PDB file of C-alpha atoms in Angstrom:
ATOM      1  CA  MET A   1      48.453  58.488  87.584  1.00  0.00           C
ATOM      2  CA  ASN A   2      47.702  57.647  83.988  1.00  0.00           C
ATOM      3  CA  GLU A   3      44.130  56.589  83.267  1.00  0.00           C
ATOM      4  CA  PRO A   4      42.628  54.310  80.596  1.00  0.00           C
ATOM      5  CA  LEU A   5      40.233  56.005  78.224  1.00  0.00           C
ATOM      6  CA  GLU A   6      37.234  54.364  79.872  1.00  0.00           C
ATOM      7  CA  ALA A   7      38.123  56.243  83.076  1.00  0.00           C
ATOM      8  CA  VAL A   8      37.903  59.526  81.190  1.00  0.00           C
ATOM      9  CA  THR A   9      34.692  58.786  79.308  1.00  0.00           C
ATOM     10  CA  GLY A  10      33.032  56.909  82.155  1.00  0.00           C
ATOM     11  CA  HIS A  11      32.211  53.890  79.993  1.00  0.00           C
ATOM     12  CA  PRO A  12      33.787  50.444  79.416  1.00  0.00           C
ATOM     13  CA  ALA A  13      36.439  50.322  76.708  1.00  0.00           C
ATOM     14  CA  ASP A  14      34.706  47.932  74.306  1.00  0.00           C
ATOM     15  CA  GLU A  15      33.544  48.055  70.694  1.00  0.00           C
ATOM     16  CA  ARG A  16      30.428  49.993  71.678  1.00  0.00           C
ATOM     17  CA  VAL A  17      32.555  52.869  73.007  1.00  0.00           C
ATOM     18  CA  ARG A  18      34.645  53.320  69.857  1.00  0.00           C
ATOM     19  CA  ALA A  19      32.006  55.634  68.380  1.00  0.00           C
ATOM     20  CA  MET A  20      32.071  57.848  71.473  1.00  0.00           C
ATOM     21  CA  THR A  21      34.151  60.959  71.909  1.00  0.00           C
ATOM     22  CA  THR A  22      36.371  62.415  74.611  1.00  0.00           C
ATOM     23  CA  ARG A  23      37.587  65.986  75.084  1.00  0.00           C
ATOM     24  CA  VAL A  24      41.387  66.079  75.234  1.00  0.00           C
ATOM     25  CA  PHE A  25      44.306  68.479  75.321  1.00  0.00           C
ATOM     26  CA  LEU A  26      48.085  68.445  75.739  1.00  0.00           C
ATOM     27  CA  ALA A  27      49.601  70.247  78.696  1.00  0.00           C
ATOM     28  CA  LEU A  28      52.350  70.790  81.235  1.00  0.00           C
ATOM     29  CA  ALA A  29      51.707  70.619  84.996  1.00  0.00           C
ATOM     30  CA  PRO A  30      53.476  72.536  87.789  1.00  0.00           C
ATOM     31  CA  PRO A  31      54.954  70.490  90.654  1.00  0.00           C
ATOM     32  CA  ASP A  32      53.107  70.305  93.963  1.00  0.00           C
ATOM     33  CA  ASP A  33      55.298  72.812  95.803  1.00  0.00           C
ATOM     34  CA  ALA A  34      54.744  75.463  93.112  1.00  0.00           C
ATOM     35  CA  LYS A  35      50.995  74.841  93.244  1.00  0.00           C
ATOM     36  CA  ASP A  36      50.972  75.017  97.050  1.00  0.00           C
ATOM     37  CA  GLU A  37      52.813  78.344  96.887  1.00  0.00           C
ATOM     38  CA  LEU A  38      50.176  79.770  94.544  1.00  0.00           C
ATOM     39  CA  ALA A  39      47.341  78.336  96.632  1.00  0.00           C
ATOM     40  CA  GLN A  40      48.709  80.195  99.664  1.00  0.00           C
ATOM     41  CA  ALA A  41      48.666  83.451  97.682  1.00  0.00           C
ATOM     42  CA  LEU A  42      45.056  82.739  96.684  1.00  0.00           C
ATOM     43  CA  HIS A  43      43.721  82.251 100.216  1.00  0.00           C
ATOM     44  CA  PRO A  44      42.405  85.849 100.482  1.00  0.00           C
ATOM     45  CA  ALA A  45      40.560  85.420  97.165  1.00  0.00           C
ATOM     46  CA  TYR A  46      39.156  82.036  98.216  1.00  0.00           C
ATOM     47  CA  ASP A  47      37.731  83.674 101.333  1.00  0.00           C
ATOM     48  CA  ALA A  48      36.512  86.841  99.609  1.00  0.00           C
ATOM     49  CA  TYR A  49      34.951  85.235  96.514  1.00  0.00           C
ATOM     50  CA  PRO A  50      33.569  81.808  97.484  1.00  0.00           C
ATOM     51  CA  ARG A  51      30.967  81.913  94.702  1.00  0.00           C
ATOM     52  CA  MET A  52      33.587  81.858  91.951  1.00  0.00           C
ATOM     53  CA  ARG A  53      33.968  78.493  90.252  1.00  0.00           C
ATOM     54  CA  TRP A  54      37.452  77.650  91.470  1.00  0.00           C
ATOM     55  CA  ASN A  55      39.422  74.968  89.631  1.00  0.00           C
ATOM     56  CA  ARG A  56      40.713  72.134  91.777  1.00  0.00           C
ATOM     57  CA  ILE A  57      44.413  72.541  92.554  1.00  0.00           C
ATOM     58  CA  GLU A  58      45.168  69.034  91.305  1.00  0.00           C
ATOM     59  CA  ASP A  59      43.738  70.032  87.915  1.00  0.00           C
ATOM     60  CA  TRP A  60      45.931  73.110  87.359  1.00  0.00           C
ATOM     61  CA  HIS A  61      47.756  72.891  84.033  1.00  0.00           C
ATOM     62  CA  ILE A  62      49.331  74.933  81.240  1.00  0.00           C
ATOM     63  CA  THR A  63      47.639  74.029  77.958  1.00  0.00           C
ATOM     64  CA  LEU A  64      49.874  73.583  74.900  1.00  0.00           C
ATOM     65  CA  ALA A  65      47.240  72.376  72.441  1.00  0.00           C
ATOM     66  CA  PHE A  66      43.492  72.015  72.934  1.00  0.00           C
ATOM     67  CA  LEU A  67      42.319  69.238  70.618  1.00  0.00           C
ATOM     68  CA  GLY A  68      38.654  69.414  71.551  1.00  0.00           C
ATOM     69  CA  GLU A  69      36.199  66.561  71.146  1.00  0.00           C
ATOM     70  CA  LEU A  70      37.797  63.543  69.455  1.00  0.00           C
ATOM     71  CA  PRO A  71      36.589  60.013  68.810  1.00  0.00           C
ATOM     72  CA  VAL A  72      37.981  57.779  71.527  1.00  0.00           C
ATOM     73  CA  ALA A  73      39.583  55.575  68.861  1.00  0.00           C
ATOM     74  CA  ALA A  74      41.555  58.565  67.529  1.00  0.00           C
ATOM     75  CA  VAL A  75      43.482  59.049  70.764  1.00  0.00           C
ATOM     76  CA  PRO A  76      45.723  55.920  71.032  1.00  0.00           C
ATOM     77  CA  PRO A  77      47.459  56.518  67.648  1.00  0.00           C
ATOM     78  CA  LEU A  78      48.708  59.865  68.972  1.00  0.00           C
ATOM     79  CA  MET A  79      50.591  58.281  71.853  1.00  0.00           C
ATOM     80  CA  PRO A  80      53.683  56.759  70.149  1.00  0.00           C
ATOM     81  CA  PRO A  81      54.590  59.939  68.213  1.00  0.00           C
ATOM     82  CA  LEU A  82      53.982  62.099  71.295  1.00  0.00           C
ATOM     83  CA  ALA A  83      56.225  59.804  73.336  1.00  0.00           C
ATOM     84  CA  ALA A  84      58.948  60.113  70.694  1.00  0.00           C
ATOM     85  CA  LEU A  85      58.620  63.903  70.658  1.00  0.00           C
ATOM     86  CA  ALA A  86      58.908  64.099  74.459  1.00  0.00           C
ATOM     87  CA  ALA A  87      62.005  61.889  74.415  1.00  0.00           C
ATOM     88  CA  ARG A  88      63.738  64.460  72.189  1.00  0.00           C
ATOM     89  CA  ARG A  89      62.975  67.438  74.455  1.00  0.00           C
ATOM     90  CA  ARG A  90      64.773  68.943  77.396  1.00  0.00           C
ATOM     91  CA  PRO A  91      62.841  70.123  80.493  1.00  0.00           C
ATOM     92  CA  LEU A  92      61.778  73.778  80.575  1.00  0.00           C
ATOM     93  CA  ARG A  93      62.493  76.144  83.467  1.00  0.00           C
ATOM     94  CA  LEU A  94      59.244  78.021  84.204  1.00  0.00           C
ATOM     95  CA  ALA A  95      57.529  79.963  86.999  1.00  0.00           C
ATOM     96  CA  LEU A  96      54.011  81.128  87.808  1.00  0.00           C
ATOM     97  CA  ASP A  97      53.706  84.890  88.000  1.00  0.00           C
ATOM     98  CA  GLY A  98      51.089  87.585  88.592  1.00  0.00           C
ATOM     99  CA  GLY A  99      47.410  87.440  87.750  1.00  0.00           C
ATOM    100  CA  GLY A 100      44.923  88.617  85.170  1.00  0.00           C
ATOM    101  CA  HIS A 101      41.578  87.840  83.591  1.00  0.00           C
ATOM    102  CA  PHE A 102      40.018  87.134  80.217  1.00  0.00           C
ATOM    103  CA  ASP A 103      36.920  89.259  79.531  1.00  0.00           C
ATOM    104  CA  GLU A 104      36.315  89.705  83.285  1.00  0.00           C
ATOM    105  CA  ARG A 105      35.189  86.068  83.397  1.00  0.00           C
ATOM    106  CA  VAL A 106      38.277  83.850  83.646  1.00  0.00           C
ATOM    107  CA  LEU A 107      40.912  84.324  86.359  1.00  0.00           C
ATOM    108  CA  TRP A 108      44.451  83.212  85.541  1.00  0.00           C
ATOM    109  CA  THR A 109      48.060  83.396  86.680  1.00  0.00           C
ATOM    110  CA  GLY A 110      50.796  83.979  84.121  1.00  0.00           C
ATOM    111  CA  VAL A 111      53.849  81.952  83.179  1.00  0.00           C
ATOM    112  CA  THR A 112      57.415  83.261  82.970  1.00  0.00           C
ATOM    113  CA  GLY A 113      60.795  81.666  82.324  1.00  0.00           C
ATOM    114  CA  ASP A 114      61.765  79.878  79.123  1.00  0.00           C
ATOM    115  CA  LEU A 115      58.834  81.185  77.093  1.00  0.00           C
ATOM    116  CA  GLU A 116      60.718  80.763  73.835  1.00  0.00           C
ATOM    117  CA  GLY A 117      61.139  77.069  74.611  1.00  0.00           C
ATOM    118  CA  LEU A 118      57.502  76.828  75.686  1.00  0.00           C
ATOM    119  CA  HIS A 119      56.254  78.330  72.419  1.00  0.00           C
ATOM    120  CA  ARG A 120      58.581  76.065  70.434  1.00  0.00           C
ATOM    121  CA  LEU A 121      57.267  73.009  72.276  1.00  0.00           C
ATOM    122  CA  ALA A 122      53.653  74.027  71.651  1.00  0.00           C
ATOM    123  CA  THR A 123      54.361  74.603  67.959  1.00  0.00           C
ATOM    124  CA  ASP A 124      55.991  71.186  67.589  1.00  0.00           C
ATOM    125  CA  VAL A 125      53.235  69.420  69.532  1.00  0.00           C
ATOM    126  CA  ARG A 126      50.528  71.009  67.395  1.00  0.00           C
ATOM    127  CA  ALA A 127      52.337  70.191  64.156  1.00  0.00           C
ATOM    128  CA  LEU A 128      52.767  66.563  65.205  1.00  0.00           C
ATOM    129  CA  VAL A 129      49.076  66.166  66.057  1.00  0.00           C
ATOM    130  CA  ARG A 130      48.079  67.579  62.680  1.00  0.00           C
ATOM    131  CA  GLU A 131      50.555  65.239  60.954  1.00  0.00           C
ATOM    132  CA  CYS A 132      48.657  62.409  62.642  1.00  0.00           C
ATOM    133  CA  GLY A 133      45.508  63.550  60.846  1.00  0.00           C
ATOM    134  CA  VAL A 134      43.810  65.271  63.768  1.00  0.00           C
ATOM    135  CA  SER A 135      42.452  68.756  63.131  1.00  0.00           C
ATOM    136  CA  PHE A 136      41.700  71.133  65.989  1.00  0.00           C
ATOM    137  CA  PRO A 137      41.111  74.861  66.632  1.00  0.00           C
ATOM    138  CA  ASP A 138      44.221  76.943  65.951  1.00  0.00           C
ATOM    139  CA  ARG A 139      44.262  79.072  69.091  1.00  0.00           C
ATOM    140  CA  LEU A 140      47.021  81.547  69.885  1.00  0.00           C
ATOM    141  CA  LEU A 141      49.196  80.293  72.752  1.00  0.00           C
ATOM    142  CA  ARG A 142      48.886  82.655  75.711  1.00  0.00           C
ATOM    143  CA  PRO A 143      50.872  80.898  78.471  1.00  0.00           C
ATOM    144  CA  HIS A 144      48.746  80.892  81.618  1.00  0.00           C
ATOM    145  CA  LEU A 145      47.159  78.687  84.229  1.00  0.00           C
ATOM    146  CA  THR A 146      43.377  79.035  84.649  1.00  0.00           C
ATOM    147  CA  LEU A 147      42.313  79.371  88.277  1.00  0.00           C
ATOM    148  CA  ALA A 148      38.590  80.167  88.297  1.00  0.00           C
ATOM    149  CA  ARG A 149      35.574  81.369  86.348  1.00  0.00           C
ATOM    150  CA  SER A 150      33.011  83.921  87.444  1.00  0.00           C
ATOM    151  CA  ARG A 151      29.364  83.192  88.038  1.00  0.00           C
ATOM    152  CA  ARG A 152      26.878  84.805  85.685  1.00  0.00           C
ATOM    153  CA  GLY A 153      26.566  88.514  86.474  1.00  0.00           C
ATOM    154  CA  ASP A 154      29.415  88.491  89.025  1.00  0.00           C
ATOM    155  CA  HIS A 155      32.401  89.579  86.907  1.00  0.00           C
ATOM    156  CA  ALA A 156      33.623  92.113  89.498  1.00  0.00           C
ATOM    157  CA  ALA A 157      34.925  89.256  91.642  1.00  0.00           C
ATOM    158  CA  THR A 158      37.199  88.062  88.819  1.00  0.00           C
ATOM    159  CA  VAL A 159      38.641  91.519  88.260  1.00  0.00           C
ATOM    160  CA  GLU A 160      39.250  92.071  91.966  1.00  0.00           C
ATOM    161  CA  ALA A 161      40.827  88.632  92.437  1.00  0.00           C
ATOM    162  CA  ALA A 162      43.173  89.297  89.503  1.00  0.00           C
ATOM    163  CA  ALA A 163      44.252  92.604  91.044  1.00  0.00           C
ATOM    164  CA  GLY A 164      44.988  90.853  94.335  1.00  0.00           C
ATOM    165  CA  LEU A 165      47.228  88.356  92.568  1.00  0.00           C
ATOM    166  CA  ALA A 166      49.136  90.906  90.478  1.00  0.00           C
ATOM    167  CA  ALA A 167      52.145  91.020  92.816  1.00  0.00           C
ATOM    168  CA  PHE A 168      52.527  87.235  93.078  1.00  0.00           C
ATOM    169  CA  THR A 169      55.904  85.866  91.974  1.00  0.00           C
ATOM    170  CA  GLY A 170      56.353  82.109  92.235  1.00  0.00           C
ATOM    171  CA  ARG A 171      59.476  79.994  92.512  1.00  0.00           C
ATOM    172  CA  SER A 172      60.968  78.571  89.345  1.00  0.00           C
ATOM    173  CA  TRP A 173      60.476  74.901  88.565  1.00  0.00           C
ATOM    174  CA  GLU A 174      61.290  72.392  85.883  1.00  0.00           C
ATOM    175  CA  ALA A 175      58.560  71.221  83.507  1.00  0.00           C
ATOM    176  CA  GLY A 176      59.765  67.804  82.458  1.00  0.00           C
ATOM    177  CA  ARG A 177      56.680  65.855  81.418  1.00  0.00           C
ATOM    178  CA  LEU A 178      54.158  66.136  78.602  1.00  0.00           C
ATOM    179  CA  HIS A 179      50.574  65.211  79.518  1.00  0.00           C
ATOM    180  CA  LEU A 180      47.747  63.996  77.301  1.00  0.00           C
ATOM    181  CA  VAL A 181      44.695  64.958  79.353  1.00  0.00           C
ATOM    182  CA  GLY A 182      40.996  64.147  79.098  1.00  0.00           C
ATOM    183  CA  SER A 183      38.118  66.030  80.686  1.00  0.00           C
ATOM    184  CA  ASN A 184      34.477  65.317  81.472  1.00  0.00           C
ATOM    185  CA  ILE A 185      33.279  68.758  80.353  1.00  0.00           C
ATOM    186  CA  GLY A 186      29.732  68.681  79.016  1.00  0.00           C
ATOM    187  CA  ARG A 187      29.145  65.165  80.386  1.00  0.00           C
ATOM    188  CA  GLY A 188      26.808  66.011  83.229  1.00  0.00           C
ATOM    189  CA  PRO A 189      26.375  68.282  86.242  1.00  0.00           C
ATOM    190  CA  GLY A 190      29.155  69.108  88.657  1.00  0.00           C
ATOM    191  CA  PRO A 191      32.674  70.483  88.312  1.00  0.00           C
ATOM    192  CA  ILE A 192      35.002  69.749  85.411  1.00  0.00           C
ATOM    193  CA  HIS A 193      37.492  67.028  86.309  1.00  0.00           C
ATOM    194  CA  TYR A 194      40.649  66.221  84.376  1.00  0.00           C
ATOM    195  CA  ARG A 195      42.574  62.948  84.128  1.00  0.00           C
ATOM    196  CA  SER A 196      45.978  62.297  82.650  1.00  0.00           C
ATOM    197  CA  ILE A 197      45.370  59.665  79.967  1.00  0.00           C
ATOM    198  CA  GLN A 198      49.119  59.284  79.431  1.00  0.00           C
ATOM    199  CA  SER A 199      52.272  61.279  80.132  1.00  0.00           C
ATOM    200  CA  TRP A 200      55.852  61.149  78.909  1.00  0.00           C
ATOM    201  CA  ASP A 201      59.095  62.363  80.477  1.00  0.00           C
ATOM    202  CA  PHE A 202      61.297  64.754  78.583  1.00  0.00           C
ATOM    203  CA  ARG A 203      64.952  63.826  78.169  1.00  0.00           C
ATOM    204  CA  HIS A 204      66.941  63.943  81.456  1.00  0.00           C
ATOM    205  CA  GLY A 205      63.878  63.202  83.578  1.00  0.00           C
ATOM    206  CA  ALA A 206      60.612  64.734  84.720  1.00  0.00           C
ATOM    207  CA  GLY A 207      62.106  67.136  87.263  1.00  0.00           C
ATOM    208  CA  GLY A 208      59.257  66.503  89.688  1.00  0.00           C
ATOM    209  CA  ALA A 209      56.423  67.555  87.380  1.00  0.00           C
ATOM    210  CA  ALA A 210      53.094  66.561  88.904  1.00  0.00           C
ATOM    211  CA  GLU A 211      50.471  64.329  87.395  1.00  0.00           C
ATOM    212  CA  ILE A 212      47.092  65.815  86.499  1.00  0.00           C
ATOM    213  CA  SER A 213      44.528  63.535  88.030  1.00  0.00           C
ATOM    214  CA  GLY A 214      41.017  63.336  89.353  1.00  0.00           C
ATOM    215  CA  ASP A 215      39.322  61.773  92.348  1.00  0.00           C
TER     216      ASP A 215
END
């Protein structure tokens, strides 16, 4: 479900909050059946490496543009142009595939399918955000879905979990919704939770794309 900004920041949405910031990004989300399929493939890793910091399944997403920490007041002006962009797009046919790691610390599964369309969407989304006056880190798009992070000094678990996932090939699915997501990272102890601030269907419908939500 979509959440008001106060649900992301944890504070009332009043004048006092306008000076606060929220960490946001734009993303696609796999449907529940694709996530369940991947979760089944991960069961051996869940059992073997319980100390890894596993992301919650409901928070799995494919990041298109990480905007970082923005003033709360800077987020609402992005919504109308993002809605217009989504209305001009067609859904993308994608699939989750294989496994790997970044620097032996971050476990991920890859993305296959219409990668040309995915890169084009990310390019257009990033250009639109910059046209709205928001600057953010220009990171190379490496289509993936982050699954877990290693504990300090326990990088072997990440490498072994990635090897166990290498043969995974997921079903194809239709990504038909653009999500503007907020996170509570750096806002206290406990796991990172994500909430969909707003989402917009692509032309011809969402195709069953799941919401990113929190408890």
